[in-house]
Short mmCIF file of C-alpha atoms in Angstrom, two decimals:
data_model
loop_
_atom_site.label_atom_id
_atom_site.label_comp_id
_atom_site.label_asym_id
_atom_site.label_seq_id
_atom_site.Cartn_x
_atom_site.Cartn_y
_atom_site.Cartn_z
CA MET A 1 -6.97 10.23 17.58
CA LEU A 2 -10.14 9.09 17.21
CA PRO A 3 -13.03 10.26 17.08
CA ARG A 4 -15.11 11.11 20.28
CA GLY A 5 -16.17 8.41 21.25
CA TYR A 6 -15.39 5.00 20.80
CA VAL A 7 -15.64 3.14 24.73
CA PHE A 8 -14.03 0.04 23.98
CA SER A 9 -13.73 -2.18 27.47
CA HIS A 10 -10.96 -4.23 26.78
CA LYS A 11 -11.26 -7.84 28.35
CA ASP A 12 -8.48 -7.25 30.82
CA GLY A 13 -10.87 -4.61 32.97
CA GLN A 14 -8.28 -2.18 31.46
CA SER A 15 -9.88 0.34 29.03
CA ASP A 16 -12.44 2.37 28.91
CA HIS A 17 -10.32 4.61 28.77
CA ILE A 18 -9.32 4.60 25.20
CA PHE A 19 -12.31 5.88 23.91
CA GLN A 20 -14.56 8.79 26.21
CA HIS A 21 -18.14 10.23 24.35
CA ILE A 22 -19.12 7.22 22.43
CA LEU A 23 -22.14 8.12 20.66
CA PRO A 24 -25.78 6.72 22.43
CA HIS A 25 -26.79 5.15 19.66
CA THR A 26 -23.73 3.55 18.70
CA VAL A 27 -23.38 2.50 21.94
CA SER A 28 -25.61 0.17 22.22
CA GLN A 29 -25.40 -0.61 18.06
CA GLN A 30 -22.37 -1.77 19.33
CA ARG A 31 -24.10 -3.67 22.29
CA ARG A 32 -25.86 -5.27 20.51
CA ILE A 33 -23.74 -6.39 17.43
CA GLU A 34 -21.24 -8.10 20.41
CA ALA A 35 -24.46 -10.08 21.63
CA HIS A 36 -25.15 -10.89 18.13
CA LEU A 37 -22.16 -12.29 17.23
CA ASN A 38 -21.36 -13.58 21.05
CA VAL A 39 -23.96 -16.58 19.53
CA THR A 40 -22.81 -16.87 15.62
CA LYS A 41 -19.05 -17.76 16.28
CA ARG A 42 -20.31 -20.84 13.58
CA ARG A 43 -19.69 -20.21 10.50
CA ARG A 44 -22.98 -20.18 8.06
CA ASP A 45 -23.30 -23.02 5.26
CA ILE A 46 -22.04 -21.53 1.98
CA SER A 47 -24.48 -22.47 -0.74
CA GLN A 48 -23.62 -22.05 -4.81
CA ASN A 49 -25.60 -19.04 -4.61
CA ASP A 50 -23.19 -17.87 -2.03
CA LEU A 51 -20.52 -17.55 -4.71
CA LYS A 52 -21.98 -14.57 -5.71
CA ARG A 53 -21.05 -11.46 -2.84
CA GLN A 54 -24.59 -10.41 -3.41
CA CYS A 55 -26.63 -13.41 -2.47
CA PHE A 56 -24.17 -13.45 0.92
CA GLY A 57 -26.05 -11.95 4.49
CA SER A 58 -24.83 -9.24 6.32
CA PRO A 59 -25.60 -7.99 10.01
CA GLY A 60 -28.07 -5.83 9.23
CA PRO A 61 -29.40 -3.24 6.42
CA HIS A 62 -27.52 -1.03 4.10
CA ASN A 63 -27.86 0.31 1.15
CA GLN A 64 -25.36 -0.61 -2.59
CA PRO A 65 -22.10 0.55 -2.64
CA ALA A 66 -20.89 3.15 -5.15
CA ARG A 67 -19.10 1.56 -7.89
CA ASN A 68 -15.58 2.72 -8.56
CA ALA A 69 -15.27 3.80 -5.30
CA ILE A 70 -12.14 2.84 -4.83
CA PHE A 71 -10.93 5.74 -2.86
CA THR A 72 -14.28 6.80 -1.07
CA SER A 73 -15.23 10.19 -0.22
CA GLN A 74 -16.48 11.43 2.78
CA PRO A 75 -19.72 9.63 3.97
CA ALA A 76 -23.14 11.14 3.41
CA THR A 77 -24.50 12.96 6.44
CA GLY A 78 -27.89 13.98 5.80
CA PRO A 79 -30.97 14.31 8.37
CA GLY A 80 -31.94 10.50 9.20
CA SER A 81 -28.15 9.24 8.19
CA SER A 82 -27.00 6.95 11.40
CA ARG A 83 -23.28 8.58 10.92
CA GLU A 84 -24.94 12.01 11.16
CA MET A 85 -22.65 12.59 14.03
CA CYS A 86 -20.01 11.56 12.33
CA HIS A 87 -16.33 13.89 12.59
CA SER A 88 -15.76 15.15 9.85
CA TYR A 89 -12.29 14.99 8.17
CA SER A 90 -10.57 18.74 8.59
CA SER A 91 -10.06 20.75 5.01
CA VAL A 92 -7.07 21.81 4.32
CA PRO A 93 -6.40 23.53 0.44
CA THR A 94 -5.97 20.92 -2.44
CA CYS A 95 -3.94 20.61 -5.22
CA SER A 96 -4.06 23.61 -7.34
CA SER A 97 -2.95 21.63 -10.13
CA ALA A 98 -5.95 19.39 -9.45
CA VAL A 99 -8.64 22.19 -10.80
CA SER A 100 -6.34 24.01 -12.49
CA LYS A 101 -5.13 22.01 -15.53
CA THR A 102 -5.55 18.51 -17.31
CA GLY A 103 -4.04 16.08 -19.12
CA GLY A 104 -1.80 14.37 -16.39
CA CYS A 105 0.22 11.33 -16.50
CA VAL A 106 -1.60 9.25 -13.45
CA PRO A 107 -4.60 7.76 -15.02
CA SER A 108 -8.23 8.01 -12.57
CA LEU A 109 -8.81 5.00 -10.71
CA ARG A 110 -11.00 4.28 -12.98
CA GLU A 111 -9.35 4.22 -15.79
CA GLY A 112 -6.56 1.85 -13.81
CA SER A 113 -3.64 0.67 -15.68
CA HIS A 114 -2.21 2.35 -18.86
CA GLN A 115 1.06 2.23 -20.36
CA SER A 116 2.09 3.61 -23.98
CA SER A 117 4.96 2.57 -25.75
CA PHE A 118 8.34 2.50 -25.35
CA HIS A 119 11.32 4.39 -26.92
CA PRO A 120 13.26 1.84 -29.16
CA SER A 121 15.95 3.07 -26.76
CA SER A 122 14.66 1.92 -23.55
CA VAL A 123 14.25 -2.24 -25.49
CA ASN A 124 17.40 -2.03 -27.76
CA ASP A 125 18.78 -5.42 -26.12
CA LYS A 126 17.77 -8.81 -25.14
CA LEU A 127 18.00 -8.06 -21.54
CA SER A 128 15.85 -5.05 -21.85
CA GLN A 129 13.38 -7.17 -23.67
CA GLN A 130 13.16 -9.92 -21.07
CA ILE A 131 12.44 -7.06 -18.40
CA LEU A 132 9.33 -5.80 -20.78
CA ASN A 133 8.11 -8.74 -21.44
CA LEU A 134 7.94 -9.99 -17.85
CA PHE A 135 6.15 -7.03 -16.79
CA HIS A 136 3.56 -7.47 -19.48
CA ALA A 137 3.17 -10.65 -18.96
CA CYS A 138 3.14 -9.89 -14.57
CA GLU A 139 1.14 -6.33 -14.36
CA GLN A 140 -1.62 -6.39 -12.56
CA GLN A 141 -4.95 -5.83 -15.02
CA ASN A 142 -7.98 -3.89 -14.58
CA ASP A 143 -10.25 -7.03 -13.70
CA ASP A 144 -8.14 -7.62 -10.76
CA LEU A 145 -8.13 -4.06 -9.05
CA GLU A 146 -11.95 -4.22 -9.69
CA LYS A 147 -12.33 -7.48 -7.70
CA LYS A 148 -10.47 -6.07 -5.01
CA GLU A 149 -12.83 -3.04 -5.05
CA GLN A 150 -15.66 -5.41 -4.68
CA CYS A 151 -14.50 -6.98 -2.09
CA ARG A 152 -13.11 -3.41 -0.52
CA ALA A 153 -16.33 -1.57 -1.34
CA ALA A 154 -18.78 -5.01 0.69
CA LEU A 155 -16.19 -4.75 3.40
CA GLN A 156 -17.01 -0.57 3.98
CA ARG A 157 -20.41 -1.17 4.19
CA ASP A 158 -20.55 -4.44 6.45
CA ILE A 159 -18.32 -2.93 8.83
CA GLN A 160 -20.41 0.32 8.89
CA THR A 161 -23.27 -1.76 10.64
CA ILE A 162 -21.07 -1.71 14.05
CA LEU A 163 -18.74 1.39 13.38
CA PRO A 164 -20.91 3.78 11.32
CA CYS A 165 -18.61 6.34 11.06
CA ALA A 166 -15.74 3.70 9.40
CA GLN A 167 -14.25 3.89 6.37
CA VAL A 168 -12.11 1.22 4.07
CA PHE A 169 -9.81 2.66 1.80
CA LEU A 170 -7.98 0.77 -0.52
CA ALA A 171 -3.84 0.96 -0.77
CA GLY A 172 -0.55 0.03 -1.13
CA SER A 173 0.25 -1.76 -4.63
CA SER A 174 -3.34 -2.72 -5.90
CA LEU A 175 -3.14 1.33 -6.69
CA ASN A 176 0.61 2.69 -7.00
CA GLY A 177 1.10 0.72 -10.23
CA PHE A 178 3.44 -1.69 -8.91
CA GLY A 179 0.54 -4.96 -8.36
CA SER A 180 1.21 -7.95 -10.01
CA ARG A 181 -1.80 -10.38 -11.06
CA SER A 182 -0.38 -12.16 -7.96
CA SER A 183 -0.02 -9.75 -5.69
CA ASP A 184 -2.48 -9.30 -2.33
CA ALA A 185 -4.39 -6.32 -1.54
CA ASP A 186 -4.05 -3.70 1.42
CA LEU A 187 -6.93 -2.04 3.46
CA CYS A 188 -6.71 0.95 5.68
CA LEU A 189 -9.80 1.24 8.03
CA VAL A 190 -10.37 4.26 9.14
CA ILE A 191 -12.28 6.34 12.06
CA GLU A 192 -10.93 9.22 11.70
CA GLU A 193 -7.70 10.66 11.13
CA GLY A 194 -5.06 10.81 13.89
CA LYS A 195 -2.78 8.92 15.75
CA VAL A 196 -3.54 5.65 17.67
CA ASN A 197 -1.72 3.36 19.98
CA HIS A 198 -1.24 0.63 17.82
CA ARG A 199 -0.74 -1.90 21.38
CA THR A 200 -4.49 -1.24 22.61
CA ASP A 201 -6.59 0.90 20.41
CA ALA A 202 -5.82 -1.12 16.99
CA VAL A 203 -5.42 -4.49 18.73
CA TYR A 204 -9.00 -3.84 19.47
CA VAL A 205 -11.34 -2.54 17.34
CA LEU A 206 -9.40 -5.17 15.02
CA SER A 207 -10.16 -7.60 17.27
CA LEU A 208 -13.76 -6.14 16.57
CA VAL A 209 -13.61 -6.75 13.41
CA ARG A 210 -12.67 -9.90 13.67
CA LYS A 211 -15.91 -11.67 15.22
CA LEU A 212 -17.84 -9.34 12.69
CA PHE A 213 -15.74 -11.14 9.32
CA TYR A 214 -16.47 -14.54 11.70
CA THR A 215 -20.39 -13.37 10.35
CA LEU A 216 -18.93 -12.87 7.15
CA SER A 217 -19.66 -16.17 4.32
CA TYR A 218 -17.45 -14.74 1.85
CA ILE A 219 -14.49 -13.86 4.00
CA GLU A 220 -12.15 -17.04 4.88
CA ARG A 221 -9.71 -17.07 7.54
CA PRO A 222 -9.32 -13.75 9.48
CA GLN A 223 -6.35 -13.84 11.53
CA LEU A 224 -4.79 -10.88 13.59
CA ILE A 225 -1.05 -10.08 13.47
CA ARG A 226 -0.24 -8.46 16.33
CA ALA A 227 3.00 -6.31 14.89
CA LYS A 228 3.99 -3.21 14.73
CA VAL A 229 0.89 -1.60 12.48
CA PRO A 230 -1.07 -4.66 13.48
CA ILE A 231 -2.93 -6.14 10.87
CA LEU A 232 -6.39 -8.82 9.99
CA LYS A 233 -5.39 -10.71 7.36
CA PHE A 234 -8.08 -12.92 5.81
CA ARG A 235 -9.17 -13.95 2.15
CA ASP A 236 -12.35 -13.15 -0.04
CA ARG A 237 -14.30 -16.14 -0.87
CA VAL A 238 -15.57 -14.46 -4.46
CA SER A 239 -12.00 -13.61 -6.23
CA GLY A 240 -9.78 -15.65 -4.01
CA VAL A 241 -7.75 -12.66 -2.82
CA GLU A 242 -5.88 -12.52 0.08
CA PHE A 243 -6.15 -9.15 2.32
CA ASP A 244 -4.06 -7.37 4.89
CA LEU A 245 -6.39 -5.02 6.88
CA ASN A 246 -5.15 -2.32 9.11
CA PHE A 247 -6.26 0.10 10.76
CA ASN A 248 -5.77 4.76 10.71
CA ASN A 249 -2.20 3.64 9.07
CA THR A 250 -2.99 6.99 7.05
CA VAL A 251 0.29 7.38 6.03
CA GLY A 252 -0.35 4.23 3.24
CA ILE A 253 -2.49 5.75 1.84
CA ARG A 254 -0.69 8.66 1.36
CA ASN A 255 2.49 6.97 0.00
CA THR A 256 0.53 5.03 -2.50
CA PHE A 257 -0.42 8.33 -4.13
CA LEU A 258 3.04 9.58 -3.91
CA LEU A 259 4.13 5.93 -5.62
CA ARG A 260 1.54 5.64 -8.15
CA THR A 261 2.80 9.39 -9.59
CA TYR A 262 6.59 7.94 -10.05
CA ALA A 263 4.51 5.03 -11.75
CA TYR A 264 3.53 7.04 -14.00
CA VAL A 265 5.85 10.14 -14.52
CA GLU A 266 8.65 8.18 -16.18
CA LYS A 267 7.55 5.20 -18.80
CA ARG A 268 10.52 3.12 -17.16
CA VAL A 269 9.85 2.61 -13.47
CA ARG A 270 6.99 0.18 -13.56
CA PRO A 271 9.00 -2.30 -14.95
CA ILE A 272 11.63 -1.84 -13.54
CA ILE A 273 10.32 -1.99 -9.85
CA LEU A 274 8.30 -5.21 -11.16
CA VAL A 275 11.18 -7.15 -11.90
CA ILE A 276 13.27 -6.16 -9.18
CA LYS A 277 10.63 -6.69 -6.87
CA LYS A 278 10.09 -10.48 -8.44
CA TRP A 279 13.80 -10.40 -8.15
CA ALA A 280 13.99 -9.79 -5.04
CA SER A 281 11.33 -12.03 -4.13
CA HIS A 282 13.08 -15.43 -5.59
CA HIS A 283 16.54 -14.58 -3.66
CA ARG A 284 14.71 -14.82 -0.83
CA ILE A 285 15.28 -10.92 0.15
CA ASN A 286 12.20 -9.37 -0.02
CA ASP A 287 9.81 -10.66 3.12
CA ALA A 288 9.52 -7.89 6.32
CA SER A 289 8.26 -10.74 8.42
CA ARG A 290 11.38 -12.32 8.10
CA GLY A 291 13.74 -9.98 8.47
CA THR A 292 14.46 -9.04 5.08
CA LEU A 293 13.61 -6.27 2.91
CA SER A 294 9.59 -5.23 2.38
CA SER A 295 8.25 -4.21 -0.87
CA TYR A 296 7.74 -0.44 -0.07
CA THR A 297 11.20 -0.34 1.18
CA LEU A 298 12.60 -2.09 -2.48
CA VAL A 299 10.56 0.44 -4.27
CA LEU A 300 11.72 3.28 -2.44
CA MET A 301 15.18 2.10 -3.13
CA VAL A 302 14.89 1.89 -6.95
CA LEU A 303 13.07 5.43 -6.57
CA HIS A 304 16.53 6.77 -4.73
CA TYR A 305 18.91 5.14 -7.67
CA LEU A 306 16.46 7.19 -10.68
CA GLN A 307 16.18 9.94 -8.86
CA THR A 308 20.38 10.54 -7.68
CA LEU A 309 21.11 9.02 -11.43
CA PRO A 310 23.85 12.37 -13.27
CA GLU A 311 21.02 13.13 -15.07
CA PRO A 312 18.06 11.74 -13.14
CA VAL A 313 15.36 9.13 -14.64
CA ILE A 314 12.52 10.83 -12.50
CA PRO A 315 12.19 14.28 -10.57
CA CYS A 316 12.14 14.80 -6.87
CA LEU A 317 7.70 14.84 -7.04
CA GLN A 318 7.70 16.51 -2.85
CA MET A 319 10.35 18.93 -4.09
CA ASP A 320 9.13 20.06 -7.05
CA TYR A 321 5.23 20.12 -6.69
CA PRO A 322 4.38 20.17 -2.21
CA GLU A 323 0.91 21.62 -2.60
CA CYS A 324 -0.08 18.20 -4.06
CA PHE A 325 2.36 15.99 -1.27
CA ASN A 326 1.32 17.93 1.60
CA PRO A 327 1.43 15.31 4.93
CA LYS A 328 -1.51 17.37 5.82
CA MET A 329 -3.95 17.10 3.22
CA ASP A 330 -7.18 15.80 3.56
CA LEU A 331 -7.86 12.03 3.21
CA HIS A 332 -10.43 12.00 0.52
CA LEU A 333 -8.18 15.07 -1.02
CA VAL A 334 -5.52 13.48 -1.62
CA PRO A 335 -5.73 11.38 -5.27
CA SER A 336 -6.85 14.81 -6.31
CA GLY A 337 -3.08 15.85 -5.95
CA PRO A 338 -1.57 14.30 -8.61
CA SER A 339 -3.89 13.67 -10.55
CA ASN A 340 -2.74 16.46 -13.75
CA ILE A 341 0.94 15.89 -13.08
CA LEU A 342 2.65 15.93 -15.80
CA ALA A 343 5.10 12.89 -17.64
CA PHE A 344 8.80 14.17 -16.61
CA VAL A 345 10.96 14.30 -19.55
CA SER A 346 14.56 12.72 -18.37
CA LYS A 347 17.47 13.29 -20.64
CA ASN A 348 18.32 9.80 -19.43
CA GLN A 349 17.33 7.12 -22.51
CA SER A 350 19.11 4.14 -20.46
CA SER A 351 17.63 1.12 -21.07
CA LEU A 352 15.66 -0.95 -18.73
CA GLY A 353 18.29 -3.62 -18.91
CA ASP A 354 21.19 -0.61 -18.32
CA LEU A 355 18.96 0.72 -15.69
CA LEU A 356 18.27 -3.05 -14.07
CA LEU A 357 22.30 -3.48 -13.65
CA GLY A 358 22.89 0.01 -12.65
CA PHE A 359 20.55 -1.08 -9.70
CA LEU A 360 22.24 -3.63 -8.88
CA LYS A 361 25.32 -2.40 -9.33
CA TYR A 362 24.56 1.00 -6.90
CA TYR A 363 23.46 -0.86 -3.89
CA ALA A 364 26.27 -3.37 -4.42
CA THR A 365 29.47 -1.09 -5.26
CA VAL A 366 28.64 2.33 -4.54
CA PHE A 367 26.20 2.46 -1.79
CA LYS A 368 27.32 3.26 2.12
CA TRP A 369 25.29 1.45 4.05
CA ASP A 370 26.80 2.13 6.94
CA LYS A 371 26.80 5.98 6.58
CA HIS A 372 23.89 6.79 4.46
CA VAL A 373 20.38 6.62 4.61
CA ILE A 374 18.08 6.94 1.50
CA SER A 375 15.79 9.73 1.25
CA VAL A 376 13.40 9.85 -1.61
CA ARG A 377 11.74 12.75 0.28
CA GLU A 378 14.75 15.02 -0.74
CA ALA A 379 16.58 12.76 -3.71
CA LYS A 380 19.50 12.01 -1.45
CA THR A 381 21.15 10.58 0.78
CA LEU A 382 21.04 11.91 4.34
CA PRO A 383 23.98 10.74 6.85
CA LYS A 384 23.00 8.42 9.47
CA THR A 385 24.85 10.84 11.90
CA SER A 386 21.50 13.61 11.41
CA CYS A 387 19.89 10.99 13.59
CA ARG A 388 20.53 9.22 16.45
CA GLU A 389 17.98 6.68 16.51
CA TRP A 390 19.27 5.35 12.85
CA ARG A 391 22.90 4.94 13.90
CA ASP A 392 23.20 1.58 14.98
CA LYS A 393 20.24 -0.20 11.91
CA PHE A 394 21.51 -1.50 9.51
CA ILE A 395 19.31 -0.51 6.87
CA CYS A 396 18.55 2.69 6.51
CA VAL A 397 15.30 4.02 4.24
CA GLU A 398 13.49 7.23 4.84
CA GLU A 399 9.27 7.06 4.88
CA PRO A 400 7.99 9.92 3.01
CA PHE A 401 5.90 11.58 4.75
CA ASP A 402 6.19 10.41 8.49
CA ARG A 403 10.49 10.17 8.55
CA THR A 404 10.14 6.34 9.52
CA ASN A 405 12.76 3.32 8.57
CA THR A 406 11.10 1.64 6.66
CA ALA A 407 13.68 -1.09 6.43
CA ARG A 408 13.35 -1.30 10.11
CA ALA A 409 12.62 -5.05 9.68
CA VAL A 410 15.87 -5.72 9.12
CA HIS A 411 17.71 -6.04 12.11
CA GLU A 412 19.43 -9.36 12.30
CA LYS A 413 23.44 -9.04 10.60
CA VAL A 414 23.32 -12.35 8.73
CA LYS A 415 20.15 -10.88 6.82
CA PHE A 416 22.04 -7.79 6.01
CA GLU A 417 24.82 -9.75 5.30
CA ALA A 418 22.62 -11.85 2.84
CA ILE A 419 20.92 -8.65 1.48
CA LYS A 420 24.36 -7.25 -0.16
CA ALA A 421 25.60 -10.40 -1.22
CA GLU A 422 22.14 -11.02 -3.45
CA PHE A 423 22.99 -7.60 -4.99
CA THR A 424 27.08 -8.56 -5.37
CA GLU A 425 26.55 -11.90 -6.58
CA SER A 426 23.56 -10.95 -8.96
CA TYR A 427 25.92 -7.68 -10.27
CA GLN A 428 28.36 -9.43 -11.18
CA VAL A 429 26.50 -12.51 -12.56
CA LEU A 430 24.00 -10.07 -14.59
CA GLN A 431 26.85 -7.76 -15.97
CA LEU A 432 28.56 -10.93 -17.66
CA ARG A 433 25.49 -12.62 -19.04
CA LYS A 434 23.18 -9.41 -19.99
CA ASP A 435 20.28 -12.45 -19.44
CA LEU A 436 17.40 -11.81 -16.72
CA ASN A 437 17.04 -15.92 -16.79
CA PHE A 438 20.48 -16.21 -14.75
CA ILE A 439 19.07 -14.62 -11.91
CA LEU A 440 15.50 -14.70 -12.43
CA PRO A 441 14.56 -17.86 -14.24
CA LEU A 442 11.56 -16.66 -15.73
CA LYS A 443 9.86 -19.79 -16.28
CA ASN A 444 9.25 -19.49 -12.19
CA THR A 445 7.46 -16.06 -12.40
CA ARG A 446 4.85 -17.39 -14.22
CA PRO A 447 1.75 -15.02 -12.78
CA LYS A 448 -1.30 -16.80 -11.28
CA ARG A 449 -4.67 -16.78 -13.35
#
């Protein structure tokens, strides 16, 4: 549900039903902005001074954003504020460990990524060392994250000129610990947490934002993609980073911090997942828009494998810390939930190379694609027969919060068979050669600088 509010009239004449009771001052402001957008379709000339974002123009006055506001808190609502009548998120109890303990394994957002030394047994062979070297060469750096955060802050500031209650959250691989230097950035635009009709509400809001983007000289190539979850794709002129902006897909914010905890709860998780993402991209099975696996699905597949080994490498966080990953937790409290969870001490001392080989073997020879559903939420497989909607799907991977199928993009048998074939072939080659170059040529995986 969106805030009481926002009455958007669609061009097809259908629509005053989407958002009722919009605040009067917001209606008039919206009409002024839309009128302004209609007469400023041509992009402004870009000068050398525009290379600094603070020199870019914006539709109206604003305050400077707070630094390091990667995950924003609730907007200020003092007297005189243009957002004083914005609906506040409902409050729910936060995770007790977040306020009563210190010294958790997950770094704060201000600290960025960190990786302490590995146990010698984790890198005791050539393959393991190759995995670790590739990870160190490609992992996202703090300055990469800072560039994305600067754009997020500027966008929130400008979007609030037309949607005063809006907040923009950075999510996905940029924050979850599994990003590389070349990773795009995911953003979520939230007016009020709740379900929306993606075919109407989300498309209209993103269309309105796209109009705004045409007036911002630091935004390039805004393109609205009308997918099941619509996104607005664009490029930040200052940093060169590509962004995907969605509307109210708040489950993406919640799973970002679940994955971020898994990323740091055990040291071997991040290198393994980054290399597997690179491997899948190299073999062209990591593109949901082309009917293969999304990066999110791949991450869940790896986590499931690590959870279900005879001696698990990682725990089941949602079962062990249910209060920290409460799906009803207020959005601005989500980052505080896992902030003090302690590192997991596993009895499994397998090397990085053994874990990579084991992952490929599991999906090549053990996992029953026609019978099983992957569940990180329960750290086990579930029977396909337990859900009628999933029985005819080729690959079933449960989203840990809303329990939808994250692998629904794989809907063609030929693509499904190609995915299975890559697991089988790579497993056979790696088992024989024990050299990463035979399944992922390292010369082709250098990060963009």
